Short mmCIF file of C-alpha atoms in Angstrom, two decimals:
data_model
loop_
_atom_site.label_atom_id
_atom_site.label_comp_id
_atom_site.label_asym_id
_atom_site.label_seq_id
_atom_site.Cartn_x
_atom_site.Cartn_y
_atom_site.Cartn_z
CA LYS A 248 3.64 17.17 -1.56
CA GLN A 249 2.06 14.46 0.27
CA GLU A 250 1.18 11.32 -2.13
CA VAL A 251 -0.70 8.18 -0.63
CA THR A 252 -0.85 4.93 -3.09
CA GLN A 253 -2.91 1.83 -1.99
CA ILE A 254 -2.15 -1.67 -3.61
CA PRO A 255 -3.95 -3.54 -4.81
CA ALA A 256 -6.84 -1.36 -6.24
CA ALA A 257 -9.12 -4.12 -6.18
CA LEU A 258 -9.14 -7.45 -4.32
CA SER A 259 -11.31 -10.50 -4.51
CA VAL A 260 -11.05 -13.51 -2.02
CA PRO A 261 -13.11 -16.38 -0.86
CA GLU A 262 -14.66 -16.04 2.84
CA GLY A 263 -12.31 -17.21 5.51
CA GLU A 264 -9.12 -16.12 3.78
CA ASN A 265 -6.77 -13.59 5.79
CA LEU A 266 -5.72 -10.95 3.52
CA VAL A 267 -3.25 -7.55 3.34
CA LEU A 268 -4.01 -4.30 2.16
CA ASN A 269 -0.99 -1.93 1.41
CA CYS A 270 -0.77 1.87 2.01
CA SER A 271 2.42 3.67 1.18
CA PHE A 272 3.01 7.35 1.66
CA THR A 273 6.09 9.76 0.39
CA ASP A 274 6.39 11.91 3.35
CA SER A 275 7.33 10.43 6.82
CA ALA A 276 6.46 13.52 8.67
CA ILE A 277 2.98 12.72 9.91
CA TYR A 278 0.83 12.87 12.85
CA ASN A 279 -1.15 9.85 12.32
CA LEU A 280 -2.42 7.36 9.88
CA GLN A 281 -6.31 6.36 9.49
CA TRP A 282 -7.71 3.36 7.79
CA PHE A 283 -11.49 3.75 6.75
CA ARG A 284 -14.17 1.74 5.20
CA GLN A 285 -16.54 3.04 2.70
CA ASP A 286 -19.63 1.16 1.45
CA PRO A 287 -21.16 1.98 -1.74
CA GLY A 288 -23.17 5.32 -1.68
CA LYS A 289 -21.99 5.66 1.94
CA GLY A 290 -19.80 8.10 3.95
CA LEU A 291 -16.74 6.64 5.65
CA THR A 292 -16.45 4.79 8.59
CA SER A 293 -13.10 4.90 11.07
CA LEU A 294 -11.82 1.66 11.62
CA LEU A 295 -8.09 2.34 12.99
CA LEU A 296 -6.08 5.44 14.05
CA ILE A 297 -2.11 4.87 14.41
CA GLN A 298 -0.36 7.65 15.97
CA SER A 299 3.07 8.30 14.34
CA SER A 300 4.49 6.79 17.65
CA GLN A 301 2.97 3.50 17.72
CA ARG A 302 3.76 0.42 15.56
CA GLU A 303 0.09 -0.99 15.35
CA GLN A 304 -3.37 -1.01 16.45
CA THR A 305 -5.86 -3.85 16.69
CA SER A 306 -9.72 -3.86 16.52
CA GLY A 307 -11.48 -7.35 16.33
CA ARG A 308 -10.20 -8.83 13.32
CA LEU A 309 -8.54 -5.70 12.01
CA ASN A 310 -4.56 -5.43 12.58
CA ALA A 311 -3.16 -2.07 11.30
CA SER A 312 0.56 -1.81 11.17
CA LEU A 313 2.60 1.63 10.58
CA ASP A 314 6.06 1.75 9.54
CA LYS A 315 6.66 5.65 9.21
CA SER A 316 10.44 5.34 8.44
CA SER A 317 9.91 3.52 5.39
CA GLY A 318 6.06 5.31 4.56
CA ARG A 319 4.31 1.92 4.81
CA SER A 320 0.95 0.80 6.66
CA THR A 321 -0.79 -2.36 6.11
CA LEU A 322 -4.53 -3.35 7.20
CA TYR A 323 -4.63 -6.92 7.95
CA ILE A 324 -7.98 -8.57 7.82
CA ALA A 325 -8.39 -12.16 9.63
CA ALA A 326 -11.06 -14.58 8.64
CA SER A 327 -12.74 -12.36 6.00
CA GLN A 328 -16.33 -12.37 5.89
CA PRO A 329 -18.95 -11.43 2.91
CA GLY A 330 -19.72 -8.09 5.04
CA ASP A 331 -16.23 -7.13 4.85
CA SER A 332 -16.73 -6.03 1.18
CA ALA A 333 -16.42 -2.36 0.79
CA THR A 334 -13.74 0.04 -0.27
CA TYR A 335 -10.78 0.52 2.07
CA LEU A 336 -9.19 3.77 2.46
CA CYS A 337 -5.67 4.88 4.17
CA ALA A 338 -5.27 8.31 5.01
CA VAL A 339 -2.60 10.24 6.52
CA ALA A 340 -2.62 13.31 8.66
CA GLY A 341 0.34 15.76 8.63
CA ASN A 342 0.49 19.51 8.46
CA THR A 343 -2.10 19.49 6.01
CA PRO A 344 -5.44 17.89 6.41
CA LEU A 345 -6.11 14.37 5.58
CA VAL A 346 -4.34 13.07 2.27
CA PHE A 347 -6.05 9.84 0.81
CA GLY A 348 -5.35 7.01 -1.36
CA LYS A 349 -7.67 6.18 -3.90
CA GLY A 350 -8.75 2.94 -1.84
CA THR A 351 -8.78 -0.92 -1.98
CA ARG A 352 -11.95 -2.37 -3.41
CA LEU A 353 -12.66 -5.50 -1.44
CA SER A 354 -14.84 -8.36 -2.63
CA VAL A 355 -15.08 -11.13 -0.15
CA ILE A 356 -17.09 -14.23 -1.98
CA ALA A 357 -19.41 -16.61 0.33
CA GLY B 47 -24.02 10.46 20.54
CA ALA B 48 -25.06 12.16 17.21
CA GLY B 49 -22.71 12.04 14.58
CA VAL B 50 -21.63 14.43 11.74
CA SER B 51 -24.73 15.15 9.85
CA GLN B 52 -25.25 16.81 6.23
CA SER B 53 -27.77 18.34 4.07
CA PRO B 54 -29.14 17.31 1.75
CA SER B 55 -28.27 13.55 1.07
CA ASN B 56 -28.74 14.19 -2.66
CA LYS B 57 -28.93 17.42 -4.67
CA VAL B 58 -29.34 17.62 -8.28
CA THR B 59 -29.00 21.39 -9.99
CA GLU B 60 -28.79 22.56 -13.45
CA LYS B 61 -25.43 23.78 -14.85
CA GLY B 62 -25.25 27.69 -13.73
CA LYS B 63 -27.19 27.50 -10.34
CA ASP B 64 -25.60 28.32 -7.05
CA VAL B 65 -25.99 25.33 -4.53
CA GLU B 66 -25.34 25.36 -0.66
CA LEU B 67 -24.44 21.98 1.20
CA ARG B 68 -24.98 22.32 5.26
CA CYS B 69 -22.77 20.20 7.46
CA ASP B 70 -23.57 19.96 11.33
CA PRO B 71 -20.68 18.61 13.35
CA ILE B 72 -20.35 16.76 16.43
CA SER B 73 -21.18 18.73 19.34
CA GLY B 74 -18.04 20.32 20.89
CA HIS B 75 -15.41 19.57 17.51
CA THR B 76 -13.72 22.61 17.20
CA ALA B 77 -12.25 21.65 13.54
CA LEU B 78 -14.19 21.03 10.83
CA TYR B 79 -13.08 19.93 7.35
CA TRP B 80 -14.67 19.77 3.74
CA TYR B 81 -13.67 16.91 1.22
CA ARG B 82 -14.82 16.18 -1.95
CA GLN B 83 -14.89 12.78 -3.87
CA SER B 84 -14.97 12.56 -7.59
CA LEU B 85 -15.60 9.28 -9.55
CA GLY B 86 -12.05 8.12 -10.35
CA GLN B 87 -10.39 11.13 -8.42
CA GLY B 88 -10.58 9.75 -4.77
CA LEU B 89 -10.80 12.25 -1.89
CA GLU B 90 -9.41 15.67 -1.91
CA PHE B 91 -9.30 18.24 0.80
CA LEU B 92 -11.19 21.50 0.13
CA ILE B 93 -11.36 23.52 3.15
CA TYR B 94 -10.50 23.40 7.28
CA PHE B 95 -11.82 25.60 9.92
CA GLN B 96 -10.08 25.43 13.51
CA GLY B 97 -11.83 27.26 16.17
CA ASN B 98 -11.82 31.23 15.49
CA SER B 99 -8.79 31.14 13.30
CA ALA B 100 -8.95 31.78 9.90
CA PRO B 101 -9.79 28.90 7.46
CA ASP B 102 -7.28 27.01 5.47
CA LYS B 103 -8.68 27.34 1.84
CA SER B 104 -5.93 26.06 0.15
CA GLY B 105 -7.87 22.96 -1.54
CA LEU B 106 -10.62 25.02 -2.88
CA PRO B 107 -10.54 24.26 -7.01
CA SER B 108 -11.82 27.70 -7.55
CA ASP B 109 -13.07 30.78 -6.60
CA ARG B 110 -16.85 29.77 -7.52
CA PHE B 111 -16.35 27.76 -3.90
CA SER B 112 -16.71 29.11 -0.72
CA ALA B 113 -17.60 28.16 2.73
CA GLU B 114 -18.48 29.73 6.18
CA ARG B 115 -18.91 28.37 9.85
CA THR B 116 -21.29 30.11 11.77
CA GLY B 117 -20.61 30.26 15.48
CA GLY B 118 -18.01 27.52 15.43
CA SER B 119 -20.52 24.91 14.69
CA VAL B 120 -22.63 24.59 11.60
CA SER B 121 -20.86 24.96 8.15
CA THR B 122 -22.13 25.94 4.65
CA LEU B 123 -20.27 24.99 1.65
CA THR B 124 -21.32 27.29 -1.48
CA ILE B 125 -20.83 26.68 -4.99
CA GLN B 126 -21.77 29.30 -7.54
CA ARG B 127 -22.64 28.85 -11.01
CA THR B 128 -22.12 25.12 -11.24
CA GLN B 129 -20.34 23.29 -13.71
CA GLN B 130 -20.58 19.52 -14.63
CA GLU B 131 -17.05 18.93 -13.14
CA ASP B 132 -18.53 20.13 -9.61
CA SER B 133 -20.45 16.72 -9.48
CA ALA B 134 -19.32 14.94 -6.63
CA VAL B 135 -20.00 13.55 -3.34
CA TYR B 136 -18.96 16.46 -1.04
CA LEU B 137 -18.22 14.86 2.51
CA CYS B 138 -17.79 16.91 5.69
CA ALA B 139 -15.80 15.84 8.62
CA SER B 140 -15.14 17.09 12.38
CA SER B 141 -12.57 16.41 15.05
CA PRO B 142 -12.04 17.37 18.65
CA SER B 143 -9.18 19.94 17.75
CA GLY B 144 -7.22 20.64 14.59
CA ILE B 145 -4.61 19.25 12.71
CA GLY B 146 -2.53 16.31 14.34
CA SER B 147 -2.98 13.54 16.28
CA TYR B 148 -7.14 13.71 16.45
CA GLU B 149 -9.18 11.22 14.65
CA GLN B 150 -11.72 12.76 12.07
CA TYR B 151 -15.46 11.61 12.16
CA PHE B 152 -17.06 11.77 8.73
CA GLY B 153 -20.90 12.61 7.45
CA PRO B 154 -22.72 10.49 5.10
CA GLY B 155 -22.03 13.38 2.57
CA THR B 156 -23.76 15.07 0.05
CA ARG B 157 -24.12 13.52 -3.79
CA LEU B 158 -24.08 16.62 -6.14
CA THR B 159 -25.32 16.25 -9.60
CA VAL B 160 -24.90 19.00 -12.03
CA THR B 161 -27.03 18.50 -15.35
#
C-alpha cells in the first residue's frame, strides 16, 4: 500500500528565504507526482506535475524534483513571499487514484 | 474555461439525515474522482469513475456512501444516515482520462457538518 510522508509538518520562515519541502513515498511504481497548494477553506490548486520519467519541473519561483528510485520529491520555493503562505500537499498517482501526504503548513513572515 | 464546480459549498445536516453532494467536472474530462479531507486525517480517496467502466469504489468507508455519474458528466455523492464522523470537506476532481499520467483538477469542495 502506497504511503506518502511530508516533512516538516509546519514551517515558518522570514520573507525572502529560499526553502525546501520534502515528500517521500514507499512504492516507486508511480505514474506521476503532483504538488498542490491549499489555502484555508479552499480547494486544491495544482502547482507542478512531474511524470515518472522526468527528474524535475519548474514554474516561476517553484522547482520540483523527483527521484523515483529513492521515493523522494522536493519542492523548492525561491525568494519566499507572504503570499506563499498555505499548506503544500504532495500526491502520487500509481495504479490507484492519488495518495496524498498530510501536507506542510508554510508561513512566510513579512 | 470553467473549472470543476461543486455544490453546495457548505452543508449542515442533522445526524441521521441523508445528504447529496454534486460535482460538475471540466467538460470533456472522462475521469472523475471523489476525495474526503477530514481534520487531522489528510485527503483520502473515496470513489473513481472512468468513462463507462464500473466505478472503483474501494475507498468508500461504509455502505452508507454511494455515488453515481449520469451521462458521463455530473456526479452525485450520497451519504445516507449521516454520522458525526462524516463531517469533512468532500472534494471532487476530474482529469482528461483515467489513472495514469494525467493531472487532476480539483473543485473547491463541499464542507459537510453533521450535528
